[in-house]
PDB file of C-alpha atoms in Angstrom:
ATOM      1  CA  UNK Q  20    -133.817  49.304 241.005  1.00  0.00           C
ATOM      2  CA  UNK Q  21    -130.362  48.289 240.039  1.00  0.00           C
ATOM      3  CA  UNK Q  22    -130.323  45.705 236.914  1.00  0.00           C
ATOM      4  CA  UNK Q  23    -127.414  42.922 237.264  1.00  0.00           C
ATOM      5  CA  UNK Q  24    -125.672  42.347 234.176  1.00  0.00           C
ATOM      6  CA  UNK Q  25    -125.498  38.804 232.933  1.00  0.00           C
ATOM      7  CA  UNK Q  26    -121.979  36.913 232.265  1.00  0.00           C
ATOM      8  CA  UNK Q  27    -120.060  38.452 229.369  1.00  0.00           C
ATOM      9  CA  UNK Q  28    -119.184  35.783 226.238  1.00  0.00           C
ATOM     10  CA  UNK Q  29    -115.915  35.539 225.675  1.00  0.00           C
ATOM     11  CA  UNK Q  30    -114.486  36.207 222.435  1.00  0.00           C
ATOM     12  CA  UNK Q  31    -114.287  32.550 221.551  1.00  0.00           C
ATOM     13  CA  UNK Q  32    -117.782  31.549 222.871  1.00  0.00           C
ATOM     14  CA  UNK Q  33    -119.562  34.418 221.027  1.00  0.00           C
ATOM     15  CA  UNK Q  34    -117.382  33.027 217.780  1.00  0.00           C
ATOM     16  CA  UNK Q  35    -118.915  29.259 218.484  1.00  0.00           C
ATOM     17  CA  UNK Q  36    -122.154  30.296 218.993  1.00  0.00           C
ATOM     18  CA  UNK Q  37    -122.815  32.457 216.128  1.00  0.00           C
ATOM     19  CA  UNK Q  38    -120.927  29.224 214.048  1.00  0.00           C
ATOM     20  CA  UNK Q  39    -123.833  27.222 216.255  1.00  0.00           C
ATOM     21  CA  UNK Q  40    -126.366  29.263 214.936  1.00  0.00           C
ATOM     22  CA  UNK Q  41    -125.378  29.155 211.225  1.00  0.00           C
ATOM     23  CA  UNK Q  42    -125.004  25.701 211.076  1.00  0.00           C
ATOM     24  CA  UNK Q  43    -128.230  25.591 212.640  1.00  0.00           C
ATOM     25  CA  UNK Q  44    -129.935  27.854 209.936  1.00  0.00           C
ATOM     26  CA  UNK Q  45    -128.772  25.723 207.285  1.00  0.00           C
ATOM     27  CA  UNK Q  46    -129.835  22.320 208.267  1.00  0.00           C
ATOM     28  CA  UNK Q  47    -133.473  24.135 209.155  1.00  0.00           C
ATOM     29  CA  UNK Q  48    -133.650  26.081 205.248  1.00  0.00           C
ATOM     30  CA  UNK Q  49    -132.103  23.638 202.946  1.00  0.00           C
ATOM     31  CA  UNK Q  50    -132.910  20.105 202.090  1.00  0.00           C
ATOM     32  CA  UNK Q  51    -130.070  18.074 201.737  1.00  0.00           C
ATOM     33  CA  UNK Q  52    -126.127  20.040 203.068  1.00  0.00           C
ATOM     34  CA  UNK Q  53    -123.107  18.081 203.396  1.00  0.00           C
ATOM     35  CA  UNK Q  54    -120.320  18.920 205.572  1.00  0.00           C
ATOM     36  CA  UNK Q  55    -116.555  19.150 203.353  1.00  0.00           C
ATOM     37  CA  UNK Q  56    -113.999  17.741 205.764  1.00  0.00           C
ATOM     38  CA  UNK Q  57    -110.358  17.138 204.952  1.00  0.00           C
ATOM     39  CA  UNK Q  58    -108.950  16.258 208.512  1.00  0.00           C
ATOM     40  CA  UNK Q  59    -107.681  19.891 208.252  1.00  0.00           C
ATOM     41  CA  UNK Q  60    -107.655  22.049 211.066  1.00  0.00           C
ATOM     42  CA  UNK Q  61    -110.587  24.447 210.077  1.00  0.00           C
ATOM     43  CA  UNK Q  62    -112.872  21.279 209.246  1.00  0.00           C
ATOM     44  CA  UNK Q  63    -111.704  19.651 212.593  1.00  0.00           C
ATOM     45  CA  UNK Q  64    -113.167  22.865 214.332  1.00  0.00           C
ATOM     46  CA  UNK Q  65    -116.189  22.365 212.106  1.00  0.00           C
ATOM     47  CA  UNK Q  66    -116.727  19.084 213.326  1.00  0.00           C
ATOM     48  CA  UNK Q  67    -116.777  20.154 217.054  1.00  0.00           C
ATOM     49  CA  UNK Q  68    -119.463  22.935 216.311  1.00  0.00           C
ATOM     50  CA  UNK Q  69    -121.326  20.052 214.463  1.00  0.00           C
ATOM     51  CA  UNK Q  70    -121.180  18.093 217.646  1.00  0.00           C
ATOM     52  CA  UNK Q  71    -122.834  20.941 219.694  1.00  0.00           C
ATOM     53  CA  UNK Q  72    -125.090  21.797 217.521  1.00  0.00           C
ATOM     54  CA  UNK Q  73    -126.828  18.800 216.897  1.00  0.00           C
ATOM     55  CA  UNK Q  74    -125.534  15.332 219.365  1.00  0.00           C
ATOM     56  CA  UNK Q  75    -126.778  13.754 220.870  1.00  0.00           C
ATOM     57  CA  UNK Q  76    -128.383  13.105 217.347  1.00  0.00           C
ATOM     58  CA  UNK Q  77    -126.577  12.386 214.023  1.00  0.00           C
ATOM     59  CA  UNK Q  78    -125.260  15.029 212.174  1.00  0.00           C
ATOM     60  CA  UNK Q  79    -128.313  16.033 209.747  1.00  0.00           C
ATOM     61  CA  UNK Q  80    -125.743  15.631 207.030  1.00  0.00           C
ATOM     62  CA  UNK Q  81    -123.412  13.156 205.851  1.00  0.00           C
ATOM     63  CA  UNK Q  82    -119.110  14.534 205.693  1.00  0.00           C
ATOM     64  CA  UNK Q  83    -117.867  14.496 202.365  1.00  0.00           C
ATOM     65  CA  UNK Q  84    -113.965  15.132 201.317  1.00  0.00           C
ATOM     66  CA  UNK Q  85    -112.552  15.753 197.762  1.00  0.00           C
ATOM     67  CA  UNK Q  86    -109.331  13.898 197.594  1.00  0.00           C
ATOM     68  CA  UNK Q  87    -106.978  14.995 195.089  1.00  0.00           C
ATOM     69  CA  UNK Q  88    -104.670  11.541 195.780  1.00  0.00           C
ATOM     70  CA  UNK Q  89    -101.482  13.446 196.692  1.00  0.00           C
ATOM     71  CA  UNK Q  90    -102.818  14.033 200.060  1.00  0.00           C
ATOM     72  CA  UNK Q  91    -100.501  13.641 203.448  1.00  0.00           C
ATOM     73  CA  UNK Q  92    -100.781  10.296 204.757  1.00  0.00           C
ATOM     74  CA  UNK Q  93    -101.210  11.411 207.726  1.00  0.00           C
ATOM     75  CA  UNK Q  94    -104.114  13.208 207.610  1.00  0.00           C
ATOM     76  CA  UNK Q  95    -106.025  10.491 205.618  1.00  0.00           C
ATOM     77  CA  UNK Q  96    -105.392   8.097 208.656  1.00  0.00           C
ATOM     78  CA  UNK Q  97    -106.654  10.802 210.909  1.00  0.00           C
ATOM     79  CA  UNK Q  98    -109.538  11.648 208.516  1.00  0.00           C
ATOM     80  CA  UNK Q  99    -110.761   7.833 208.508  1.00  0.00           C
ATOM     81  CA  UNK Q 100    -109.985   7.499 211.975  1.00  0.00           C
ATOM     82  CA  UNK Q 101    -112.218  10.269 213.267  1.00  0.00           C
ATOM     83  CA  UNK Q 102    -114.875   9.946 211.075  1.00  0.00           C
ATOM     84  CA  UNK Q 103    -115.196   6.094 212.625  1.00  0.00           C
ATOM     85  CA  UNK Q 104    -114.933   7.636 216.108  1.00  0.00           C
ATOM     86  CA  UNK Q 105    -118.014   9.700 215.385  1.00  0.00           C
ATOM     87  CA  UNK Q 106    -119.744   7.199 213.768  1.00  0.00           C
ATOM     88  CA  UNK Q 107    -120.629   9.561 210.500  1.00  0.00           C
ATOM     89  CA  UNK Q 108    -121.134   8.631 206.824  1.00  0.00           C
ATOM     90  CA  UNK Q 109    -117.935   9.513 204.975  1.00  0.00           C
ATOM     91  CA  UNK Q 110    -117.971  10.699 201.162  1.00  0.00           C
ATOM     92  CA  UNK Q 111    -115.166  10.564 199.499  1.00  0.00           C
ATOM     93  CA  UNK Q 112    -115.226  12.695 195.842  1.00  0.00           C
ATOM     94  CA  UNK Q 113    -111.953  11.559 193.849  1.00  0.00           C
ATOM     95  CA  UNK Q 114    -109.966  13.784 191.556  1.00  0.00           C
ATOM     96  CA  UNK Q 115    -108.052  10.376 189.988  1.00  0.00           C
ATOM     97  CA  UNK Q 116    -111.545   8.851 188.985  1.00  0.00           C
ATOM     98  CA  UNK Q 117    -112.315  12.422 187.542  1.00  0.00           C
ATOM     99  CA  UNK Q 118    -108.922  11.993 185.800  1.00  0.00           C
ATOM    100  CA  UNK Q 119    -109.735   8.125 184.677  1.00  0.00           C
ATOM    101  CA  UNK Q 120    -113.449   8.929 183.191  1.00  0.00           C
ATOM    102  CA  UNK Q 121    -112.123  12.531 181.453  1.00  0.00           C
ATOM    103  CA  UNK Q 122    -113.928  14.717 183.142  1.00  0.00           C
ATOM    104  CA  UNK Q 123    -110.453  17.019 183.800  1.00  0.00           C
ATOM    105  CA  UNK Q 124    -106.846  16.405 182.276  1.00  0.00           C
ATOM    106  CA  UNK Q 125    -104.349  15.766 184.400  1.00  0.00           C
ATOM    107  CA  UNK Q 126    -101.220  18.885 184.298  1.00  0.00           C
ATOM    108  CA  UNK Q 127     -97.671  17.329 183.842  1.00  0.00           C
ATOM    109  CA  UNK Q 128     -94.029  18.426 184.683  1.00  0.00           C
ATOM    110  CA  UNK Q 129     -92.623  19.547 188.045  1.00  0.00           C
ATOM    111  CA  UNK Q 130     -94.792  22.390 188.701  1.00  0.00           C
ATOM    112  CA  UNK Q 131     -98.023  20.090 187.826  1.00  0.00           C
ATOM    113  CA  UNK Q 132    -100.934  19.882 190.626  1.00  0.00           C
ATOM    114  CA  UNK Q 133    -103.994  18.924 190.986  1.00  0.00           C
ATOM    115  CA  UNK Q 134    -105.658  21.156 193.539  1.00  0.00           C
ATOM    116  CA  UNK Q 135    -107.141  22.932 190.287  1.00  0.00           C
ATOM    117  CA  UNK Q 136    -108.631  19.823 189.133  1.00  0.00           C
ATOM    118  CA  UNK Q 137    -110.456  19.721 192.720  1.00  0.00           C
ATOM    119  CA  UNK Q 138    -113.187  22.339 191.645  1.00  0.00           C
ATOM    120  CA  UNK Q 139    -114.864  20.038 188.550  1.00  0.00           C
ATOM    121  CA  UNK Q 140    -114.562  16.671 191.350  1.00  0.00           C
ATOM    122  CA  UNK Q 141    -116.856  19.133 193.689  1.00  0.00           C
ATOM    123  CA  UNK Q 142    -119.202  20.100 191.820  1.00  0.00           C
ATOM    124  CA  UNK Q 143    -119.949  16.717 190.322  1.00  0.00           C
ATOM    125  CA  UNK Q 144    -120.368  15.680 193.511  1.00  0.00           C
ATOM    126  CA  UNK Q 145    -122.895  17.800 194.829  1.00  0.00           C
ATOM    127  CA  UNK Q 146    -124.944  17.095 191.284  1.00  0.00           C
ATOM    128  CA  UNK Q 147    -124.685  13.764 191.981  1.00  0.00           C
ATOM    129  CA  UNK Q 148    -125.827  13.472 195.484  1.00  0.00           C
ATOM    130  CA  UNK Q 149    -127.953  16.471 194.750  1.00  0.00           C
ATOM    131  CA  UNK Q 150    -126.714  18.743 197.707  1.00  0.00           C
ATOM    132  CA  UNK Q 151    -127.863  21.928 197.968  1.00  0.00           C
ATOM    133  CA  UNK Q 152    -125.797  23.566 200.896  1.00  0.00           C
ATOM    134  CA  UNK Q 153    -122.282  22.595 201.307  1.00  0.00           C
ATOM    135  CA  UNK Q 154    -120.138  23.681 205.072  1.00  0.00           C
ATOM    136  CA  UNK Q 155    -116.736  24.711 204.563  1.00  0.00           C
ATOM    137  CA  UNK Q 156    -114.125  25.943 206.577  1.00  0.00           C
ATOM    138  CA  UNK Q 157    -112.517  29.102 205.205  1.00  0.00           C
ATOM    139  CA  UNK Q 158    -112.122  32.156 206.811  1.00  0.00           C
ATOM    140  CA  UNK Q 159    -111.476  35.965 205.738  1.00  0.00           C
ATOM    141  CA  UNK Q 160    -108.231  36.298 206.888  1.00  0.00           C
ATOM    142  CA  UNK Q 161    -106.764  33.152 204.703  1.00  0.00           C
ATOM    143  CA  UNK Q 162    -107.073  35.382 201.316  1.00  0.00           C
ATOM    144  CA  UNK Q 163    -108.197  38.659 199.926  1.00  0.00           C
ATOM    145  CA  UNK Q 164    -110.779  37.239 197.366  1.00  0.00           C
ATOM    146  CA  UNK Q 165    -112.527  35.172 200.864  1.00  0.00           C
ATOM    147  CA  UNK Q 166    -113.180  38.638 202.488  1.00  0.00           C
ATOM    148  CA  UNK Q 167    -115.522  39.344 199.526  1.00  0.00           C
ATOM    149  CA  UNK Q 168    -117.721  36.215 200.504  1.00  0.00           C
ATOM    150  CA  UNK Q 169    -120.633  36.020 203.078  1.00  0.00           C
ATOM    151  CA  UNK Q 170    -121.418  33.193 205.542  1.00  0.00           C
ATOM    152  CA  UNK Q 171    -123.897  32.169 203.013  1.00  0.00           C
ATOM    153  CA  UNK Q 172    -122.046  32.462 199.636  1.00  0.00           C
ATOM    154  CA  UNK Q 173    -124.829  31.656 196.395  1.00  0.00           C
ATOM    155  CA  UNK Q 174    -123.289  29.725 193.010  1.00  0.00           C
ATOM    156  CA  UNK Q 175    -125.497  29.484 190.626  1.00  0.00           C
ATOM    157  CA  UNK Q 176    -126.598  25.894 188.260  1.00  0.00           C
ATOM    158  CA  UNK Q 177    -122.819  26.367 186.614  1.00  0.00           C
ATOM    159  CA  UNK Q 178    -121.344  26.107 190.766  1.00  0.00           C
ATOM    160  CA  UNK Q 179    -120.310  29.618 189.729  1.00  0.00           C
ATOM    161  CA  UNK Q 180    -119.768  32.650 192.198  1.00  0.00           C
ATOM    162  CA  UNK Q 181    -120.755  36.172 190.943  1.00  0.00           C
ATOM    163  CA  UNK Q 182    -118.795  38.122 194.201  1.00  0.00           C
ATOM    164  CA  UNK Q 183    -121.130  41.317 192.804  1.00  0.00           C
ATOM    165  CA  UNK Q 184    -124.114  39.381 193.454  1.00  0.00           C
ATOM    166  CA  UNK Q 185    -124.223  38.078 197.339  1.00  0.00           C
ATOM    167  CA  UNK Q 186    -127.029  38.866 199.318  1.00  0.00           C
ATOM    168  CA  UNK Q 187    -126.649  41.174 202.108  1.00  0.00           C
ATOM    169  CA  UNK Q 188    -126.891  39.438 205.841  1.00  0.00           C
ATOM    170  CA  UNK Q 189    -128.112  41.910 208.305  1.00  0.00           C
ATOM    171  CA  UNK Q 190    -128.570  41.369 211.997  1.00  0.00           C
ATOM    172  CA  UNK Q 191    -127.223  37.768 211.856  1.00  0.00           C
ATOM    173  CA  UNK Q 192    -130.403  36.844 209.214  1.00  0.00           C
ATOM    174  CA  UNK Q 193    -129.679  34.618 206.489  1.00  0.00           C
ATOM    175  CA  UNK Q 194    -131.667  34.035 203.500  1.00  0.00           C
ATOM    176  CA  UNK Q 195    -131.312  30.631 202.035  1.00  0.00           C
ATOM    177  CA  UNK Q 196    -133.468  30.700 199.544  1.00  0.00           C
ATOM    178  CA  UNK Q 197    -132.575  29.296 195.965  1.00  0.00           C
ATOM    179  CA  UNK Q 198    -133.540  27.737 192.114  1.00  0.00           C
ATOM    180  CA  UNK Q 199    -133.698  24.332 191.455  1.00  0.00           C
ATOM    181  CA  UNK Q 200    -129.410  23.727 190.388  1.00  0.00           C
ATOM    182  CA  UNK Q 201    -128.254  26.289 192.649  1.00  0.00           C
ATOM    183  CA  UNK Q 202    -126.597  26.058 196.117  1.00  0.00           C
ATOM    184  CA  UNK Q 203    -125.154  27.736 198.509  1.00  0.00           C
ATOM    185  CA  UNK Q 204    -121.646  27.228 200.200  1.00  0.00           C
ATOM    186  CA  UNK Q 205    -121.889  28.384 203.559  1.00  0.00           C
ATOM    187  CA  UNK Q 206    -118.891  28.977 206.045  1.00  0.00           C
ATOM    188  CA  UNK Q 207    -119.067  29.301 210.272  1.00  0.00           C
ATOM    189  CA  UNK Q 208    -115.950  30.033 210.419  1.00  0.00           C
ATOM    190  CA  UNK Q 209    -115.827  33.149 207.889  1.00  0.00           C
ATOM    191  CA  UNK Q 210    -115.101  35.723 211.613  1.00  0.00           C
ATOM    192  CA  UNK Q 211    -112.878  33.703 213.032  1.00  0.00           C
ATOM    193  CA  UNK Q 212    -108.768  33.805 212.545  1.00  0.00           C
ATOM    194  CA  UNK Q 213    -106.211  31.491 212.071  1.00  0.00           C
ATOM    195  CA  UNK Q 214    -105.250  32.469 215.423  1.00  0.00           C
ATOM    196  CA  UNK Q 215    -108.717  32.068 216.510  1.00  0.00           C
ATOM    197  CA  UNK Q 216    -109.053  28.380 215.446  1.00  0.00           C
ATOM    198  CA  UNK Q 217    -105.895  27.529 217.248  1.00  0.00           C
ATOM    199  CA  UNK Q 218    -106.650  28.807 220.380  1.00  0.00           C
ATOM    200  CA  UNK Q 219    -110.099  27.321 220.386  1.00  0.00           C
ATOM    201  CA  UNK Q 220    -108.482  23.819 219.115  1.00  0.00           C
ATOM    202  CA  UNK Q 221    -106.071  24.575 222.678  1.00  0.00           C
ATOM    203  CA  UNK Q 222    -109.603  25.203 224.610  1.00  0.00           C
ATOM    204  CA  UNK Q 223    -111.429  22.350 223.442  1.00  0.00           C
ATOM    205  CA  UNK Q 224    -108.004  19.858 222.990  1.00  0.00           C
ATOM    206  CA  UNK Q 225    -109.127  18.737 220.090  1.00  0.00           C
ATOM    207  CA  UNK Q 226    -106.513  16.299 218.496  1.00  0.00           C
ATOM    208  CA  UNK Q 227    -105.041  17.304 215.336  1.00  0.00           C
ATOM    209  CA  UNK Q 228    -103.509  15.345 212.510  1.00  0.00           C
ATOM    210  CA  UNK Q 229     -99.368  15.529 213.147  1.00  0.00           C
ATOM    211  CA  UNK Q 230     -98.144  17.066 210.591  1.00  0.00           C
ATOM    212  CA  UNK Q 231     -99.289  20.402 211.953  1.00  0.00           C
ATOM    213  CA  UNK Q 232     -96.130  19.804 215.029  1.00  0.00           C
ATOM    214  CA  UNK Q 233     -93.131  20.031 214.609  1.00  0.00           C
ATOM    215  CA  UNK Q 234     -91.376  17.032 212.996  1.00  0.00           C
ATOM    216  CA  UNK Q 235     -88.350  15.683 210.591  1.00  0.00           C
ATOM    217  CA  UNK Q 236     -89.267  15.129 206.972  1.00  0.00           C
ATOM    218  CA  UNK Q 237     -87.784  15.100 203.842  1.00  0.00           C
ATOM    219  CA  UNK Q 238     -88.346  18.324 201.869  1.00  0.00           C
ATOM    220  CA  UNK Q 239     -86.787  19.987 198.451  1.00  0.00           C
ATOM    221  CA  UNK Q 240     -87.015  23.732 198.300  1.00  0.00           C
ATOM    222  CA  UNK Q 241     -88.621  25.914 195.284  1.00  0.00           C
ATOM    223  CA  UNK Q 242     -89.608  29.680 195.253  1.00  0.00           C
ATOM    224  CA  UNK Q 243     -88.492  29.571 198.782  1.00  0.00           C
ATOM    225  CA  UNK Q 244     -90.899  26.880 199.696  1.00  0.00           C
ATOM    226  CA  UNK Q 245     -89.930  23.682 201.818  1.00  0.00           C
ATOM    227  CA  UNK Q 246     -92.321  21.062 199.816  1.00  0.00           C
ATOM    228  CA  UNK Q 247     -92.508  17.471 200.884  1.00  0.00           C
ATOM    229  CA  UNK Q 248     -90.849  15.132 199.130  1.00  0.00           C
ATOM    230  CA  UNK Q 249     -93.139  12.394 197.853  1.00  0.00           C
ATOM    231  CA  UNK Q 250     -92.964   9.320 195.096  1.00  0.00           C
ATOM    232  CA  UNK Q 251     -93.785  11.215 191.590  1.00  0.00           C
ATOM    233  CA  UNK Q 252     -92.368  14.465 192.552  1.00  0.00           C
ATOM    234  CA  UNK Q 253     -90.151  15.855 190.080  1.00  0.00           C
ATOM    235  CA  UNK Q 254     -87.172  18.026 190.920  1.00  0.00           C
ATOM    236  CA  UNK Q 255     -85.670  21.146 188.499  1.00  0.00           C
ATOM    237  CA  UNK Q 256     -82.065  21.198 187.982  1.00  0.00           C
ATOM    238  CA  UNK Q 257     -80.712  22.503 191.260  1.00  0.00           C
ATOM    239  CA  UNK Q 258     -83.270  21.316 193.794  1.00  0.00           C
ATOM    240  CA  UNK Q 259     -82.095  18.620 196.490  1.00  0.00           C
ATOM    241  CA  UNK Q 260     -83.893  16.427 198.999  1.00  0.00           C
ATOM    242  CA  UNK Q 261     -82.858  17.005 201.962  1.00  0.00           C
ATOM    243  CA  UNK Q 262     -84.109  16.635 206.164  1.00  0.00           C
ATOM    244  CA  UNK Q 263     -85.591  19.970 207.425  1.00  0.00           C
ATOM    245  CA  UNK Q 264     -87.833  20.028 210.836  1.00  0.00           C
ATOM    246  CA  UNK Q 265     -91.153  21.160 209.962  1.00  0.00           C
ATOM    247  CA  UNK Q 266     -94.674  21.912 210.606  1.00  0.00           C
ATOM    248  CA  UNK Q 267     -97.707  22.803 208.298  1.00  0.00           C
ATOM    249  CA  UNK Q 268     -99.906  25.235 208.754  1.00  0.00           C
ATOM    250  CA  UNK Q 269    -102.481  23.654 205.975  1.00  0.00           C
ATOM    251  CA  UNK Q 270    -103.138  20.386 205.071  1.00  0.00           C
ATOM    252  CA  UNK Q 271    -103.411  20.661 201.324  1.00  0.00           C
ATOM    253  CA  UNK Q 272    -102.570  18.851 198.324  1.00  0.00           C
ATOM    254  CA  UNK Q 273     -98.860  17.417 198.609  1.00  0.00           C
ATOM    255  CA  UNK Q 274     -98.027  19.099 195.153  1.00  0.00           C
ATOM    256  CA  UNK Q 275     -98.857  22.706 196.258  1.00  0.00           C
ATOM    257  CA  UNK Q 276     -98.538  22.823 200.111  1.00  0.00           C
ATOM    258  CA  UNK Q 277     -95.402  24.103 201.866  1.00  0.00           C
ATOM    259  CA  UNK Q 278     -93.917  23.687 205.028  1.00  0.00           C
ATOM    260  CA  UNK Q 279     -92.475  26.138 207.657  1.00  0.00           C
ATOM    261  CA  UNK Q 280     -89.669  25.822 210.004  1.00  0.00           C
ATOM    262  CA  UNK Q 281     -90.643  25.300 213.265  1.00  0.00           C
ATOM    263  CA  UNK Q 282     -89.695  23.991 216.934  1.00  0.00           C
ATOM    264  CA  UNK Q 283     -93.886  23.777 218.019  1.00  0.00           C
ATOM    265  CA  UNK Q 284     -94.540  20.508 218.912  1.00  0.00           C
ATOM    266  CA  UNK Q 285     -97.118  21.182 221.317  1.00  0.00           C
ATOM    267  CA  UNK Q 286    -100.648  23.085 220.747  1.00  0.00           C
ATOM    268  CA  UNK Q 287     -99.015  25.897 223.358  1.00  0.00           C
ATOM    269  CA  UNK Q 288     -96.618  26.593 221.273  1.00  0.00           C
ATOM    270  CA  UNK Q 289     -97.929  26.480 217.825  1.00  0.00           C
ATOM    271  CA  UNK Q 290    -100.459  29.288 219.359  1.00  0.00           C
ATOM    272  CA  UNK Q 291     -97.593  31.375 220.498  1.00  0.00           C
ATOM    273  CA  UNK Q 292     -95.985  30.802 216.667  1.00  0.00           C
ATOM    274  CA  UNK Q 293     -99.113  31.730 215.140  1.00  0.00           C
ATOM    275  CA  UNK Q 294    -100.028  34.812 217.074  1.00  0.00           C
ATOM    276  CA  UNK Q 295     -96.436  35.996 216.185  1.00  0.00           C
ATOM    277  CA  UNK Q 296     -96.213  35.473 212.650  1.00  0.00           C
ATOM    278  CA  UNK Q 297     -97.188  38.485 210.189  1.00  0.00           C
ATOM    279  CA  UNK Q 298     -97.686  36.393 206.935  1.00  0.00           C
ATOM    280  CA  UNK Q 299    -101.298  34.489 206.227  1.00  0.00           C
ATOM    281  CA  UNK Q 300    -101.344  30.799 206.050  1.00  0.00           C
ATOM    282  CA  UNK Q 301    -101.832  30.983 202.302  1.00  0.00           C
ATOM    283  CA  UNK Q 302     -99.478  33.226 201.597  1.00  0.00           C
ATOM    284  CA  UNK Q 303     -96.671  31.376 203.049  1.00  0.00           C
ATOM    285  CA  UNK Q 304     -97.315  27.634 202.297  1.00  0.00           C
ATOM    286  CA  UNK Q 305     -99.938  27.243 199.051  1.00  0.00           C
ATOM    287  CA  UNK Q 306     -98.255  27.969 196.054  1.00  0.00           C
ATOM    288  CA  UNK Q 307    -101.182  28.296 193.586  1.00  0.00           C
ATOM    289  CA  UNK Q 308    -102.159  31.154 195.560  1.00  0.00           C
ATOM    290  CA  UNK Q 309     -99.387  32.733 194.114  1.00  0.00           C
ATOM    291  CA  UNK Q 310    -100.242  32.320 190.350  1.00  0.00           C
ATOM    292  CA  UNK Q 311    -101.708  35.809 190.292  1.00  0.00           C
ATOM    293  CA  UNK Q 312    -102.835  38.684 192.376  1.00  0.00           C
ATOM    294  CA  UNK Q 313    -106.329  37.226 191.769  1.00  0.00           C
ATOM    295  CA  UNK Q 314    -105.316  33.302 191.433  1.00  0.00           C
ATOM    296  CA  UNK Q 315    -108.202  32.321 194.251  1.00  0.00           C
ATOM    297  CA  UNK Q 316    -110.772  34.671 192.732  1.00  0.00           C
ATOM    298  CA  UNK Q 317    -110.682  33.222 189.683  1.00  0.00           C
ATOM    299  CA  UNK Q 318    -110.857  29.757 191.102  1.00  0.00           C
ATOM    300  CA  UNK Q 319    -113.934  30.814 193.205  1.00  0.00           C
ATOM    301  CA  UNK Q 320    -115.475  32.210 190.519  1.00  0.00           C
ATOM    302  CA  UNK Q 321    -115.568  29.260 188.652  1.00  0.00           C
ATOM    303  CA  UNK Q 322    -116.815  26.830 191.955  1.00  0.00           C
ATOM    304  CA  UNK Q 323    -113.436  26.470 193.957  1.00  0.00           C
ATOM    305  CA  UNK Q 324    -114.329  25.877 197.848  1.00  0.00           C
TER     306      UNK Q 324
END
């Protein structure tokens, strides 16, 4: 007797449903998660799987962003504008109001950012609303210190991560146990690629905030990084403003986010750019990743995303 083999997954549906499956897990182990979403591309793709995994019902967890206030404007109007569309409860965790009630000090001069002060906004957060599993979007490929981190990464009641102490994950079983204080960060997306999450953006045409096409903007360059020029920004003795056509491949704080020079202005070819380029994401457009060989560790460790 012959035995027919079923239909073969392709590599993006076996990525979505094992993405399915965690997010799954989570809302079915822990009490109260909350999905981080910036309007980025990785949370965009986030927000799909959500959708599959759980409508026609609510999400079983409200979306919650931590805006720094130097963020594109862009990508706030497409934040707002898709969280109406979905008809989900929007957080929004402020780094200025940590600024204004002292819980972090704000850095000065032209280097100054605030992605750093991001980490302290988070975590007071998820105190506050008492979360105990947060969804994020990073993957493996973005940085060296994320390829140390399971799907389901544990911080202890600090928000700490101890990158000696994860628990293993065999056979696609995750253990989401934890103390009263603790949670758990927990990322879908930690086997897919940049290149990945572009091409399945393509499949499912999932609309994107435009600043990842193609597009004229006014930009100063420092440490051979095309920065957008914004009100605030300070220039060092050389630097220039001047119009550069440009795309981003991360939607970060405006302080600390780069630009790349690009023609893509369609979701064809920013696939075709991305599955040519040799650099990470990260390593060519966030410059506090480039503070040290272990700059994202260290922010990890002490309850970065």
């Amino acid at each position: 007797m012959s035995v027919t083999a079923g239909p073969q997954l392709t590599h993006l549906q076996a990525l979505e449903s094992e993405a399915i499956h965690v997010m799954r897990e989570v809302a079915a182990e822990l009490e109260r998660p909350v999905l981080l979403f910036s309007g980025g591309k990785d949370s965009i793709v986030l927000l799909r799987l959500a959708e599959k995994a759980f409508r026609p019902a609510p999400f079983p967890f409200p979306l919650m962003h931590v805006d720094t206030g130097h963020n594109f404007p862009e990508v706030i109007e497409f934040r707002d504008r898709r969280v109406g569309e979905l008809g989900e409860r929007l957080l929004v965790a402020s780094v200025q109001e940590s600024i204004d009630t002292g819980r972090v000090v704000e850095e000065s001069g032209p280097r100054a950012s605030r992605n750093r002060l991001q980490t302290v906004t988070l975590l007071d957060a998820i105190a506050a609303h008492g979360f105990d599993a947060a969804f994020g979007g990073a993957r493996r490929d973005e940085e060296r210190a994320r390829a140390k981190e399971r799907v389901m990464s544990f911080r202890d009641d600090f928000g700490q991560w101890d990158p000696k102490s994860q628990r293993p994950e065999l056979w696609n079983l995750y253990n989401g146990r934890i103390r009263r204080g603790e949670h758990v960060r927990v990322f879908p997306l930690s086997n897919w690629t940049e290149l990945d999450v572009w091409e399945y953006i393509a499949q499912e045409r999932l609309e994107v905030p435009s600043i990842y096409y193609a597009h004229e903007r006014e930009v100063f360059e420092r440490d051979g990084m095309l920065y957008a020029w914004r009100d605030g920004a300070q220039l060092i003795d050389g630097e220039r403003v001047f119009a550069e056509t440009v795309r981003y491949r991360t939607v970060g704080d405006m302080s600390c986010t780069g630009g790349v020079r690009s023609r893509a202005t369609t979701l064809e070819e920013v696939v075709a750019e991305i599955a040519a380029t040799t650099i990470t994401e990260r390593g060519e457009t966030r410059a506090d990743d480039r503070v040290s060989e272990a700059a994202m560790e260290d922010r990890k460790k002490a309850g970065y995303f």
